[in-house]
PDB file of C-alpha atoms in Angstrom:
ATOM      1  CA  MET A   1      80.375  98.153  84.658  1.00 41.00           C
ATOM      2  CA  SER A   2      82.363  95.630  82.769  1.00 40.00           C
ATOM      3  CA  HIS A   3      85.714  96.682  81.416  1.00 43.00           C
ATOM      4  CA  SER A   4      84.361  96.786  77.825  1.00 39.00           C
ATOM      5  CA  SER A   5      80.837  98.200  78.364  1.00 41.00           C
ATOM      6  CA  ALA A   6      81.431 101.850  78.458  1.00 45.00           C
ATOM      7  CA  SER A   7      79.937 103.502  75.461  1.00 43.00           C
ATOM      8  CA  SER A   8      81.229 106.689  73.881  1.00 44.00           C
ATOM      9  CA  ALA A   9      78.346 108.696  75.086  1.00 50.00           C
ATOM     10  CA  THR A  10      78.451 107.582  78.601  1.00 71.00           C
ATOM     11  CA  ARG A  11      82.025 106.350  79.209  1.00 89.00           C
ATOM     12  CA  PRO A  12      83.817 107.186  82.602  1.00 96.00           C
ATOM     13  CA  VAL A  13      86.643 109.640  82.265  1.00 98.00           C
ATOM     14  CA  ILE A  14      89.966 109.288  83.923  1.00 98.00           C
ATOM     15  CA  VAL A  15      91.540 112.729  84.468  1.00 98.00           C
ATOM     16  CA  PHE A  16      95.241 113.054  84.988  1.00 98.00           C
ATOM     17  CA  ASP A  17      97.388 115.857  86.356  1.00 98.00           C
ATOM     18  CA  LEU A  18     100.415 116.489  84.121  1.00 97.00           C
ATOM     19  CA  ASP A  19     103.663 117.476  85.808  1.00 95.00           C
ATOM     20  CA  GLY A  20     104.821 115.060  88.421  1.00 95.00           C
ATOM     21  CA  THR A  21     101.907 112.630  87.367  1.00 97.00           C
ATOM     22  CA  LEU A  22     102.067 111.846  83.706  1.00 98.00           C
ATOM     23  CA  VAL A  23     105.333 113.500  82.821  1.00 97.00           C
ATOM     24  CA  ASP A  24     108.658 114.198  84.683  1.00 95.00           C
ATOM     25  CA  THR A  25     109.071 117.788  83.607  1.00 94.00           C
ATOM     26  CA  ALA A  26     111.394 118.759  86.476  1.00 92.00           C
ATOM     27  CA  PRO A  27     114.673 118.869  84.482  1.00 91.00           C
ATOM     28  CA  ASP A  28     113.301 121.305  82.004  1.00 93.00           C
ATOM     29  CA  LEU A  29     111.513 123.451  84.652  1.00 92.00           C
ATOM     30  CA  LEU A  30     114.605 123.686  86.720  1.00 92.00           C
ATOM     31  CA  ASP A  31     116.629 124.494  83.481  1.00 93.00           C
ATOM     32  CA  SER A  32     114.260 127.352  82.770  1.00 94.00           C
ATOM     33  CA  LEU A  33     114.388 128.397  86.368  1.00 93.00           C
ATOM     34  CA  ASN A  34     118.256 128.686  86.298  1.00 94.00           C
ATOM     35  CA  HIS A  35     118.078 130.456  83.050  1.00 94.00           C
ATOM     36  CA  CYS A  36     116.131 133.305  84.647  1.00 92.00           C
ATOM     37  CA  LEU A  37     118.112 133.175  87.931  1.00 93.00           C
ATOM     38  CA  ILE A  38     121.303 133.815  86.105  1.00 94.00           C
ATOM     39  CA  ALA A  39     119.749 136.609  84.212  1.00 91.00           C
ATOM     40  CA  GLY A  40     118.779 138.134  87.612  1.00 89.00           C
ATOM     41  CA  GLY A  41     122.354 137.811  88.842  1.00 92.00           C
ATOM     42  CA  LEU A  42     121.819 134.836  91.113  1.00 92.00           C
ATOM     43  CA  THR A  43     123.673 131.598  91.145  1.00 92.00           C
ATOM     44  CA  PRO A  44     121.952 128.536  89.665  1.00 92.00           C
ATOM     45  CA  ALA A  45     119.458 126.764  92.109  1.00 87.00           C
ATOM     46  CA  ASP A  46     120.013 123.514  93.820  1.00 83.00           C
ATOM     47  CA  PRO A  47     117.894 120.996  91.844  1.00 82.00           C
ATOM     48  CA  VAL A  48     117.430 118.657  94.812  1.00 81.00           C
ATOM     49  CA  ALA A  49     116.259 121.427  97.080  1.00 79.00           C
ATOM     50  CA  LEU A  50     113.872 122.863  94.709  1.00 79.00           C
ATOM     51  CA  ARG A  51     112.498 119.704  92.973  1.00 80.00           C
ATOM     52  CA  LYS A  52     109.603 119.496  95.547  1.00 77.00           C
ATOM     53  CA  PHE A  53     108.432 122.899  94.555  1.00 79.00           C
ATOM     54  CA  VAL A  54     108.274 122.103  90.798  1.00 82.00           C
ATOM     55  CA  GLY A  55     104.548 121.288  90.928  1.00 75.00           C
ATOM     56  CA  SER A  56     103.823 124.650  92.634  1.00 78.00           C
ATOM     57  CA  GLY A  57     104.392 126.671  89.589  1.00 82.00           C
ATOM     58  CA  ALA A  58     107.241 128.999  88.162  1.00 89.00           C
ATOM     59  CA  LYS A  59     106.401 131.932  90.654  1.00 91.00           C
ATOM     60  CA  VAL A  60     106.828 129.704  93.656  1.00 89.00           C
ATOM     61  CA  MET A  61     110.078 128.253  92.385  1.00 90.00           C
ATOM     62  CA  ILE A  62     111.465 131.696  91.598  1.00 94.00           C
ATOM     63  CA  GLU A  63     110.379 132.927  95.187  1.00 93.00           C
ATOM     64  CA  ARG A  64     111.971 129.881  96.882  1.00 90.00           C
ATOM     65  CA  ALA A  65     115.132 130.285  94.896  1.00 91.00           C
ATOM     66  CA  TYR A  66     115.465 133.980  95.910  1.00 92.00           C
ATOM     67  CA  GLN A  67     114.741 133.101  99.491  1.00 91.00           C
ATOM     68  CA  ALA A  68     117.460 130.290  99.522  1.00 89.00           C
ATOM     69  CA  GLN A  69     120.047 132.907  98.379  1.00 91.00           C
ATOM     70  CA  ASN A  70     118.707 135.655 100.773  1.00 93.00           C
ATOM     71  CA  ARG A  71     117.855 137.937  97.884  1.00 93.00           C
ATOM     72  CA  GLN A  72     115.089 140.535  97.757  1.00 93.00           C
ATOM     73  CA  LEU A  73     112.453 139.814  94.986  1.00 93.00           C
ATOM     74  CA  THR A  74     110.338 142.785  94.021  1.00 94.00           C
ATOM     75  CA  ASP A  75     107.058 142.545  92.138  1.00 95.00           C
ATOM     76  CA  THR A  76     108.802 144.112  89.087  1.00 95.00           C
ATOM     77  CA  ASP A  77     111.611 141.541  89.332  1.00 94.00           C
ATOM     78  CA  MET A  78     108.994 138.837  89.504  1.00 95.00           C
ATOM     79  CA  GLN A  79     107.244 139.957  86.450  1.00 96.00           C
ATOM     80  CA  LYS A  80     110.363 140.136  84.346  1.00 95.00           C
ATOM     81  CA  LEU A  81     111.765 136.791  85.604  1.00 96.00           C
ATOM     82  CA  PHE A  82     108.316 135.022  85.182  1.00 95.00           C
ATOM     83  CA  ALA A  83     108.091 136.276  81.537  1.00 96.00           C
ATOM     84  CA  LEU A  84     111.661 135.064  80.921  1.00 96.00           C
ATOM     85  CA  PHE A  85     111.000 131.754  82.506  1.00 95.00           C
ATOM     86  CA  MET A  86     107.892 131.153  80.422  1.00 94.00           C
ATOM     87  CA  GLU A  87     109.657 132.259  77.148  1.00 95.00           C
ATOM     88  CA  HIS A  88     112.601 129.805  77.802  1.00 95.00           C
ATOM     89  CA  TYR A  89     110.396 126.925  78.969  1.00 94.00           C
ATOM     90  CA  ASN A  90     107.871 127.124  76.156  1.00 92.00           C
ATOM     91  CA  GLY A  91     110.495 127.591  73.579  1.00 93.00           C
ATOM     92  CA  ASN A  92     112.370 124.481  74.534  1.00 94.00           C
ATOM     93  CA  MET A  93     109.627 121.973  74.865  1.00 92.00           C
ATOM     94  CA  PRO A  94     109.582 118.971  75.210  1.00 93.00           C
ATOM     95  CA  GLY A  95     113.297 119.207  76.151  1.00 94.00           C
ATOM     96  CA  SER A  96     114.310 116.400  78.447  1.00 94.00           C
ATOM     97  CA  SER A  97     110.777 115.781  79.731  1.00 96.00           C
ATOM     98  CA  VAL A  98     109.706 112.076  79.734  1.00 97.00           C
ATOM     99  CA  PHE A  99     106.604 110.139  80.604  1.00 98.00           C
ATOM    100  CA  TYR A 100     107.030 108.167  83.874  1.00 98.00           C
ATOM    101  CA  PRO A 101     107.534 104.411  83.407  1.00 98.00           C
ATOM    102  CA  GLY A 102     104.331 102.608  82.456  1.00 98.00           C
ATOM    103  CA  VAL A 103     102.304 105.677  81.510  1.00 98.00           C
ATOM    104  CA  LEU A 104     101.767 104.972  77.889  1.00 98.00           C
ATOM    105  CA  ALA A 105     100.927 101.381  78.440  1.00 98.00           C
ATOM    106  CA  CYS A 106      98.473 102.503  81.250  1.00 98.00           C
ATOM    107  CA  LEU A 107      96.721 104.900  78.840  1.00 98.00           C
ATOM    108  CA  ASP A 108      96.518 102.247  76.166  1.00 98.00           C
ATOM    109  CA  ARG A 109      95.011  99.845  78.671  1.00 98.00           C
ATOM    110  CA  LEU A 110      92.482 102.519  79.786  1.00 98.00           C
ATOM    111  CA  SER A 111      91.557 103.521  76.204  1.00 98.00           C
ATOM    112  CA  ASP A 112      91.296  99.927  75.007  1.00 98.00           C
ATOM    113  CA  ALA A 113      88.886  99.278  77.783  1.00 97.00           C
ATOM    114  CA  GLY A 114      86.664 102.198  76.730  1.00 96.00           C
ATOM    115  CA  TYR A 115      87.626 104.966  79.121  1.00 98.00           C
ATOM    116  CA  GLY A 116      87.940 108.471  78.101  1.00 98.00           C
ATOM    117  CA  LEU A 117      91.065 110.354  79.087  1.00 98.00           C
ATOM    118  CA  ALA A 118      91.618 113.992  80.095  1.00 98.00           C
ATOM    119  CA  VAL A 119      94.379 116.284  81.577  1.00 98.00           C
ATOM    120  CA  CYS A 120      93.646 118.831  84.379  1.00 98.00           C
ATOM    121  CA  THR A 121      96.691 120.669  85.116  1.00 96.00           C
ATOM    122  CA  ASN A 122      97.773 124.022  86.874  1.00 93.00           C
ATOM    123  CA  LYS A 123     100.197 124.502  84.012  1.00 93.00           C
ATOM    124  CA  PHE A 124      99.035 127.134  81.466  1.00 92.00           C
ATOM    125  CA  GLU A 125      96.789 125.422  78.931  1.00 96.00           C
ATOM    126  CA  ILE A 126      99.040 126.300  75.830  1.00 94.00           C
ATOM    127  CA  SER A 127     102.148 124.881  77.816  1.00 93.00           C
ATOM    128  CA  ALA A 128     100.276 121.730  78.482  1.00 96.00           C
ATOM    129  CA  LYS A 129      99.082 121.272  74.974  1.00 97.00           C
ATOM    130  CA  THR A 130     102.440 122.176  73.503  1.00 95.00           C
ATOM    131  CA  LEU A 131     104.210 119.733  75.766  1.00 96.00           C
ATOM    132  CA  LEU A 132     101.891 116.803  74.960  1.00 98.00           C
ATOM    133  CA  GLU A 133     101.896 117.695  71.244  1.00 97.00           C
ATOM    134  CA  GLY A 134     105.692 117.763  71.278  1.00 96.00           C
ATOM    135  CA  MET A 135     105.692 114.328  72.870  1.00 97.00           C
ATOM    136  CA  GLY A 136     103.291 113.073  70.169  1.00 98.00           C
ATOM    137  CA  GLU A 137     100.591 112.081  72.654  1.00 98.00           C
ATOM    138  CA  ALA A 138      98.061 114.970  72.763  1.00 98.00           C
ATOM    139  CA  HIS A 139      95.678 113.072  70.527  1.00 98.00           C
ATOM    140  CA  ARG A 140      94.893 110.681  73.448  1.00 98.00           C
ATOM    141  CA  PHE A 141      93.001 113.263  75.546  1.00 98.00           C
ATOM    142  CA  LEU A 142      89.376 114.270  74.994  1.00 98.00           C
ATOM    143  CA  ALA A 143      90.336 117.505  77.042  1.00 98.00           C
ATOM    144  CA  ILE A 144      93.548 119.281  78.106  1.00 98.00           C
ATOM    145  CA  CYS A 145      92.647 121.950  80.497  1.00 98.00           C
ATOM    146  CA  GLY A 146      95.064 124.326  82.234  1.00 96.00           C
ATOM    147  CA  GLN A 147      95.083 126.976  85.119  1.00 94.00           C
ATOM    148  CA  ASP A 148      93.734 129.660  82.643  1.00 96.00           C
ATOM    149  CA  THR A 149      91.124 127.419  80.912  1.00 98.00           C
ATOM    150  CA  PHE A 150      88.550 128.318  83.345  1.00 98.00           C
ATOM    151  CA  PRO A 151      88.251 131.202  86.048  1.00 98.00           C
ATOM    152  CA  TYR A 152      89.431 128.806  88.673  1.00 96.00           C
ATOM    153  CA  ARG A 153      92.196 126.216  89.216  1.00 95.00           C
ATOM    154  CA  LYS A 154      92.885 123.279  91.458  1.00 97.00           C
ATOM    155  CA  PRO A 155      92.276 122.759  94.363  1.00 97.00           C
ATOM    156  CA  ASP A 156      89.010 124.361  93.335  1.00 98.00           C
ATOM    157  CA  PRO A 157      86.763 121.315  92.372  1.00 98.00           C
ATOM    158  CA  ARG A 158      85.159 123.190  89.444  1.00 98.00           C
ATOM    159  CA  HIS A 159      88.582 123.060  87.557  1.00 98.00           C
ATOM    160  CA  LEU A 160      88.164 119.193  87.655  1.00 98.00           C
ATOM    161  CA  THR A 161      84.481 119.007  86.990  1.00 98.00           C
ATOM    162  CA  ASP A 162      84.623 121.427  84.071  1.00 98.00           C
ATOM    163  CA  THR A 163      87.493 119.392  82.669  1.00 98.00           C
ATOM    164  CA  ILE A 164      85.227 116.287  82.947  1.00 98.00           C
ATOM    165  CA  ALA A 165      82.392 118.202  81.288  1.00 97.00           C
ATOM    166  CA  GLN A 166      84.753 119.378  78.396  1.00 97.00           C
ATOM    167  CA  ALA A 167      85.600 115.576  77.907  1.00 97.00           C
ATOM    168  CA  LYS A 168      81.876 114.914  77.670  1.00 95.00           C
ATOM    169  CA  GLY A 169      81.931 112.952  80.809  1.00 96.00           C
ATOM    170  CA  ASN A 170      80.071 112.725  84.114  1.00 94.00           C
ATOM    171  CA  PRO A 171      81.656 113.712  87.434  1.00 94.00           C
ATOM    172  CA  HIS A 172      79.693 110.801  89.036  1.00 93.00           C
ATOM    173  CA  GLN A 173      81.749 108.392  86.865  1.00 95.00           C
ATOM    174  CA  ALA A 174      85.193 109.875  86.822  1.00 97.00           C
ATOM    175  CA  ILE A 175      88.562 109.319  88.669  1.00 98.00           C
ATOM    176  CA  MET A 176      91.377 111.772  89.239  1.00 98.00           C
ATOM    177  CA  VAL A 177      95.022 110.722  89.068  1.00 98.00           C
ATOM    178  CA  GLY A 178      97.505 113.172  90.582  1.00 98.00           C
ATOM    179  CA  ASP A 179     100.602 113.860  92.627  1.00 96.00           C
ATOM    180  CA  SER A 180      99.856 116.747  94.922  1.00 94.00           C
ATOM    181  CA  ARG A 181      97.540 117.926  97.593  1.00 95.00           C
ATOM    182  CA  ALA A 182      95.762 120.384  95.051  1.00 95.00           C
ATOM    183  CA  ASP A 183      94.871 117.220  93.059  1.00 97.00           C
ATOM    184  CA  ILE A 184      93.628 115.296  95.868  1.00 98.00           C
ATOM    185  CA  ASP A 185      91.702 118.148  97.607  1.00 98.00           C
ATOM    186  CA  ALA A 186      90.027 118.994  94.265  1.00 98.00           C
ATOM    187  CA  ALA A 187      88.889 115.560  93.729  1.00 98.00           C
ATOM    188  CA  LYS A 188      87.622 115.095  97.240  1.00 97.00           C
ATOM    189  CA  ALA A 189      85.692 118.391  97.173  1.00 97.00           C
ATOM    190  CA  ALA A 190      84.052 117.140  93.853  1.00 97.00           C
ATOM    191  CA  GLY A 191      83.216 113.759  95.367  1.00 96.00           C
ATOM    192  CA  ILE A 192      85.475 112.038  92.859  1.00 97.00           C
ATOM    193  CA  PRO A 193      87.838 109.106  93.758  1.00 98.00           C
ATOM    194  CA  VAL A 194      91.587 109.974  93.477  1.00 98.00           C
ATOM    195  CA  ILE A 195      94.596 107.860  92.815  1.00 98.00           C
ATOM    196  CA  ALA A 196      97.866 109.478  93.964  1.00 98.00           C
ATOM    197  CA  VAL A 197     101.224 108.681  92.491  1.00 98.00           C
ATOM    198  CA  ASP A 198     104.012 108.724  95.211  1.00 97.00           C
ATOM    199  CA  PHE A 199     106.752 109.840  92.884  1.00 95.00           C
ATOM    200  CA  GLY A 200     105.756 113.301  91.999  1.00 93.00           C
ATOM    201  CA  TYR A 201     106.420 116.791  93.204  1.00 91.00           C
ATOM    202  CA  THR A 202     105.235 117.386  96.751  1.00 88.00           C
ATOM    203  CA  ASP A 203     106.935 118.437  99.966  1.00 83.00           C
ATOM    204  CA  LEU A 204     104.898 115.901 101.940  1.00 90.00           C
ATOM    205  CA  HIS A 205     104.203 112.207 101.036  1.00 94.00           C
ATOM    206  CA  VAL A 206     100.824 111.960  99.255  1.00 96.00           C
ATOM    207  CA  SER A 207      99.610 109.546 102.132  1.00 97.00           C
ATOM    208  CA  HIS A 208      99.135 112.781 104.324  1.00 97.00           C
ATOM    209  CA  PHE A 209      96.329 113.965 102.092  1.00 97.00           C
ATOM    210  CA  GLU A 210      94.550 110.577 102.287  1.00 97.00           C
ATOM    211  CA  PRO A 211      93.751 109.789  98.590  1.00 98.00           C
ATOM    212  CA  SER A 212      91.573 106.870  97.662  1.00 98.00           C
ATOM    213  CA  ARG A 213      94.596 104.821  96.432  1.00 98.00           C
ATOM    214  CA  ILE A 214      98.406 105.234  96.192  1.00 98.00           C
ATOM    215  CA  ILE A 215     100.493 103.748  93.431  1.00 98.00           C
ATOM    216  CA  SER A 216     104.338 103.775  93.000  1.00 98.00           C
ATOM    217  CA  HIS A 217     104.165 102.539  89.270  1.00 98.00           C
ATOM    218  CA  TYR A 218     101.538 102.775  86.612  1.00 98.00           C
ATOM    219  CA  ASP A 219     101.566  99.055  86.355  1.00 98.00           C
ATOM    220  CA  GLU A 220      99.523  99.242  89.652  1.00 98.00           C
ATOM    221  CA  LEU A 221      96.855 101.296  87.955  1.00 98.00           C
ATOM    222  CA  THR A 222      94.819  98.254  86.773  1.00 98.00           C
ATOM    223  CA  LEU A 223      91.361  98.005  85.192  1.00 98.00           C
ATOM    224  CA  ASP A 224      90.196  96.313  88.387  1.00 98.00           C
ATOM    225  CA  MET A 225      91.279  99.284  90.561  1.00 98.00           C
ATOM    226  CA  VAL A 226      89.431 101.596  88.186  1.00 98.00           C
ATOM    227  CA  SER A 227      86.312  99.511  88.199  1.00 97.00           C
ATOM    228  CA  ASP A 228      86.308  99.090  92.010  1.00 97.00           C
ATOM    229  CA  LEU A 229      86.717 102.902  92.634  1.00 97.00           C
ATOM    230  CA  LEU A 230      84.048 103.804  90.100  1.00 96.00           C
ATOM    231  CA  GLU A 231      81.537 101.217  91.540  1.00 94.00           C
ATOM    232  CA  ALA A 232      82.245 102.463  95.102  1.00 91.00           C
ATOM    233  CA  ALA A 233      81.641 106.125  93.926  1.00 89.00           C
ATOM    234  CA  LYS A 234      78.390 105.063  92.259  1.00 86.00           C
ATOM    235  CA  GLN A 235      77.134 103.332  95.437  1.00 86.00           C
ATOM    236  CA  ALA A 236      78.145 106.279  97.615  1.00 82.00           C
ATOM    237  CA  ALA A 237      75.969 108.508  95.408  1.00 78.00           C
ATOM    238  CA  GLU A 238      72.886 106.336  95.535  1.00 73.00           C
TER     239      GLU A 238
END
């Protein structure tokens, strides 16, 4: 496929994770975490120690923060703190969250070449849409699917394939871009090439999970890379 030959009916879809992939949301997530920790009588969390858990969701962050301070966390506590976290986080979007360097230029490059764009995130759908709308970029995406959009979430491959379907794409002509093991495992299970960014939220370097490609800046996500991955996937399926 040439860079300009994708039609709207059959165009390949590039699916992005959100937190740690497109947008650096860590400052706001950690701010909301500290908001609920203080309400629970704990001291604010160490942002450096907890940043690697940002992509695992609010509940994991709360659990890790309590463990770090040797505090007991009951189910009732978790329910209250999680509700407080979400209220604070959703009420302060987009806050200090910013797109990673090169993201918008990359999205322009892909759209101009005829590729469809979508988001598949383990963030709640309303949070993902609110964030992208607040940043003025939600219109770029044919689908924005969260952990509650379907009855399953990454690393379940159906989260990814159903996102592609919602974007009117074909899983045999799609690429996943993410920062975590969940992203990479979901793509592999779906038979979809996956590009991993190495600056996101994970406790192990993405190379451990063996993605198709690794990039350190969005300038490296070129049309040639996309074309090569899609062609290789097509040949593997034949």
